[in-house]
mmCIF file of C-alpha atoms in Angstrom:
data_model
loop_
_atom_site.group_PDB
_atom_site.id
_atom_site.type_symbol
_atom_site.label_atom_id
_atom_site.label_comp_id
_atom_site.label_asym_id
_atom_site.label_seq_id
_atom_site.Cartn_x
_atom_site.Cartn_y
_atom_site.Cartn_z
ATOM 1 C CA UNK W 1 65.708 90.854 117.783
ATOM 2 C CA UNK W 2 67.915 92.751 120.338
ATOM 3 C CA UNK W 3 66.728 95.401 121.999
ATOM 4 C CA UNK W 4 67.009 99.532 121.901
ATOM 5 C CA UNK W 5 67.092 101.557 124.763
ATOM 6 C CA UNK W 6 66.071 105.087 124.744
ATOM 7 C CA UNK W 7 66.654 107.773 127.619
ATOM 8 C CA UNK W 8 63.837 110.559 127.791
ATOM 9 C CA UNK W 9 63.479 113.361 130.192
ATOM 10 C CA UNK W 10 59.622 113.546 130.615
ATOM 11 C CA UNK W 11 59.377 116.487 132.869
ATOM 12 C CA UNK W 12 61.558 118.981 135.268
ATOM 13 C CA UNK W 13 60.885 120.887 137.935
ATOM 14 C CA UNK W 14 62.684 123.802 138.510
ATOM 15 C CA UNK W 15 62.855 127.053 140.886
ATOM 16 C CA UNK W 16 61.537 130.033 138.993
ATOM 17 C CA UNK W 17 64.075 132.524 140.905
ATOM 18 C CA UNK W 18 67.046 130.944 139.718
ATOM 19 C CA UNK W 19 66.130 128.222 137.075
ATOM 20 C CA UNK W 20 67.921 125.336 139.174
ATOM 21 C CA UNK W 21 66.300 122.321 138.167
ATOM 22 C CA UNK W 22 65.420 120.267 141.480
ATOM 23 C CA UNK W 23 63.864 117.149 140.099
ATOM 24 C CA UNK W 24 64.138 115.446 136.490
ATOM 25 C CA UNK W 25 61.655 112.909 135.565
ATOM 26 C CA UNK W 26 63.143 110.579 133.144
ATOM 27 C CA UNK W 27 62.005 107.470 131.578
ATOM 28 C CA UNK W 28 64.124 104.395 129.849
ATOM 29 C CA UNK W 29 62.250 102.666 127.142
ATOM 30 C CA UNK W 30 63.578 99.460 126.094
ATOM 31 C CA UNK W 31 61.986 98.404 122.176
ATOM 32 C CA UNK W 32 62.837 94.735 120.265
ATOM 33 C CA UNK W 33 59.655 95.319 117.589
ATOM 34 C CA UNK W 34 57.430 92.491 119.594
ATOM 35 C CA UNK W 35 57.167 94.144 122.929
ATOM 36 C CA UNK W 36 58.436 97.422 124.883
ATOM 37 C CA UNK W 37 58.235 98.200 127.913
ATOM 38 C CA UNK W 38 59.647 101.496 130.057
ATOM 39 C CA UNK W 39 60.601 102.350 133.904
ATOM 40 C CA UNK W 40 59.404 105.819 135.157
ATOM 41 C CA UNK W 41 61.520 107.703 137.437
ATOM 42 C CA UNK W 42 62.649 110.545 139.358
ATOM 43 C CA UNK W 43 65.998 112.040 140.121
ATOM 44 C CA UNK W 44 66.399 114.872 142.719
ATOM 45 C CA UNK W 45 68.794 117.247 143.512
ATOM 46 C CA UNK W 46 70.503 118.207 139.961
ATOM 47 C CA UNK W 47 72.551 121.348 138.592
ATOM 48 C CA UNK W 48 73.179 122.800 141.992
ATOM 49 C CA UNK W 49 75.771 125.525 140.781
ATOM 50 C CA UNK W 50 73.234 126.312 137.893
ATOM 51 C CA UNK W 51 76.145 126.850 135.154
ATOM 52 C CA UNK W 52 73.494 126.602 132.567
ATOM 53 C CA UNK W 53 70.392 128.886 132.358
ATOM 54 C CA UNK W 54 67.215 126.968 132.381
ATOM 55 C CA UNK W 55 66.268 128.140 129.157
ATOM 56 C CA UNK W 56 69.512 127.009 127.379
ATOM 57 C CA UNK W 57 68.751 123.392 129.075
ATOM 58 C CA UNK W 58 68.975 120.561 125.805
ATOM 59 C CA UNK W 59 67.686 117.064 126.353
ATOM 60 C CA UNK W 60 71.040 115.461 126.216
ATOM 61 C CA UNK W 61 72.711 117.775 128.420
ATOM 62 C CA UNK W 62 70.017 116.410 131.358
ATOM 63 C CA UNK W 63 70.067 112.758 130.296
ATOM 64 C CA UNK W 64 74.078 113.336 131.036
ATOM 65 C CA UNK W 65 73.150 114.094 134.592
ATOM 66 C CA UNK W 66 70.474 111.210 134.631
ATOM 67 C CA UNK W 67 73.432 109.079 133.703
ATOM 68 C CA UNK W 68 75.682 110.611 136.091
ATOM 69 C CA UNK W 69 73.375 110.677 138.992
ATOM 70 C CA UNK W 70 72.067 106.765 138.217
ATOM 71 C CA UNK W 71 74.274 104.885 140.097
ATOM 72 C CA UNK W 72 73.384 106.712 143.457
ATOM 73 C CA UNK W 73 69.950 106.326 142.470
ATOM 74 C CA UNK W 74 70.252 102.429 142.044
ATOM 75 C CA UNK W 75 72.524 102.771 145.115
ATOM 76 C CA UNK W 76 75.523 101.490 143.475
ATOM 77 C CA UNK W 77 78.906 102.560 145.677
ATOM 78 C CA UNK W 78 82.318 103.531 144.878
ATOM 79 C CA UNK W 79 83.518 100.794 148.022
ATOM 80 C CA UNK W 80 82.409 97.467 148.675
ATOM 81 C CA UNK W 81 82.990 94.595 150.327
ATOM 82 C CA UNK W 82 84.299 90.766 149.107
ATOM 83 C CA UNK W 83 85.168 88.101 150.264
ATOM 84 C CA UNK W 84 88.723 86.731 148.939
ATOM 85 C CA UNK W 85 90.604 83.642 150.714
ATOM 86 C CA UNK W 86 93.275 84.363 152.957
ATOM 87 C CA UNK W 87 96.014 81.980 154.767
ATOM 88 C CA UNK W 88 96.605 82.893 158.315
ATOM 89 C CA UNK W 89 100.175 82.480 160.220
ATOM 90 C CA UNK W 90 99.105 79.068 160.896
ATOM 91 C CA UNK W 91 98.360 78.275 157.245
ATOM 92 C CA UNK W 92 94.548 77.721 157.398
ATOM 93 C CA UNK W 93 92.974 79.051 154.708
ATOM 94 C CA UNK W 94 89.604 81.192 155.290
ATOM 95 C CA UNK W 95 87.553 83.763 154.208
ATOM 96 C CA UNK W 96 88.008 87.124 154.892
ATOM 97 C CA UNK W 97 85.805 90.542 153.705
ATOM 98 C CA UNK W 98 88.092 93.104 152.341
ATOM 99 C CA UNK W 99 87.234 96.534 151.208
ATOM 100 C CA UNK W 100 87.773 97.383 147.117
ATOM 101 C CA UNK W 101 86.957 100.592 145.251
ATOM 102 C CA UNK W 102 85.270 101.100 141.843
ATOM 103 C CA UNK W 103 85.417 103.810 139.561
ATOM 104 C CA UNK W 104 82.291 106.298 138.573
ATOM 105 C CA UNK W 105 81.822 104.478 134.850
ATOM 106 C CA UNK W 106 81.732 100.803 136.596
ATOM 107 C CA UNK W 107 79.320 101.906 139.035
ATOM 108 C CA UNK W 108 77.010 103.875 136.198
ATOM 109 C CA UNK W 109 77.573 100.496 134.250
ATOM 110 C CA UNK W 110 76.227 98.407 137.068
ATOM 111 C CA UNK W 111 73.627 100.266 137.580
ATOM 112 C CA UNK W 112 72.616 100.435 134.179
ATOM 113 C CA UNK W 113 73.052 96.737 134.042
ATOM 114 C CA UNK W 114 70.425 96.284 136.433
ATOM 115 C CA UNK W 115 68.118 98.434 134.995
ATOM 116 C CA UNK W 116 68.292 96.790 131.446
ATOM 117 C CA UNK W 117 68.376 93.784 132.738
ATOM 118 C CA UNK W 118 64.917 94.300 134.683
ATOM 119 C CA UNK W 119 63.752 95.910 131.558
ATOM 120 C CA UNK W 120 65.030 93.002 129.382
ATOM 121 C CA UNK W 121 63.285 90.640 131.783
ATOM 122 C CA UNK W 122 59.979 92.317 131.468
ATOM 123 C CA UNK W 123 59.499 92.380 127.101
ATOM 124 C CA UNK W 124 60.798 88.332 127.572
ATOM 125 C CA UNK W 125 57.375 88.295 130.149
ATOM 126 C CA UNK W 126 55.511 90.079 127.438
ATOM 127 C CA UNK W 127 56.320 87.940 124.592
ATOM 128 C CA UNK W 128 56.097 84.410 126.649
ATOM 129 C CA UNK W 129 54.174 85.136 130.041
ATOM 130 C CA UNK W 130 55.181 83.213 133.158
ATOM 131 C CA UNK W 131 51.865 84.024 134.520
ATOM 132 C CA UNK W 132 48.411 85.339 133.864
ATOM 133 C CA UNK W 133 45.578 86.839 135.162
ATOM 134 C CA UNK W 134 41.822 86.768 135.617
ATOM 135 C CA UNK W 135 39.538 83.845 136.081
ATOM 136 C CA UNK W 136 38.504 81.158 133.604
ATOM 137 C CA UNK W 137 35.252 82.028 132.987
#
């Protein structure tokens, strides 16, 4: 069975003077039916022009900033570096880093990736453990 992945905002702290929300704790909950598993986290620094009064605040208007803040959280840039093969003058071919740019959805998809991915990983160890613990007596 594939599984489901479910954003939740657990918790957020925000200034009383001015409602800005300055942490949101979120969680992502990954389900198949035979084992789920979830990764906690926190995101800081959110809403900063405070458009939206803190009492008009929905769930899925914060999991959009979750998913728009999640690729600097997973530390996912918009420039990176690869190597590609280059000829010189002399015609030797070698390898040479060269600066690229991705856009904002690839690097929220990356990140994302990564996070499934480690989630994915974890319900596989559930179901058919690489390891266990204890002692045998």
């Amino acid at each position: 069975m594939a599984n489901t992945y479910t954003y939740q905002v657990t918790s957020l702290d925000h200034r009383t003077s001015d409602g800005k929300v300055i942490c949101i704790h979120y969680s992502i909950t990954a389900d198949n039916g035979a084992g789920v598993t979830a990764r906690y986290n926190g995101m800081v620094g959110t809403n900063g022009d405070v458009t939206i009064p803190y009492e008009e605040l929905t769930e899925e208007i914060v999991i959009g900033w979750v998913k728009d803040g999640l690729a600097l959280s997973e530390n996912v840039t918009t420039t990176y570096e690869e190597n590609e093969e280059v000829v010189d003058e002399e015609g030797t071919t070698c390898m040479q880093a060269v600066t690229k740019e991705r856009s904002e959805a690839e690097c929220f998809t990356i990140a994302e990736n990564r996070i499934l991915t480690d989630l994915d990983r974890q319900i596989s160890e559930q179901i058919t453990p690489v390891r266990t613990y204890g002692v045998p007596w």
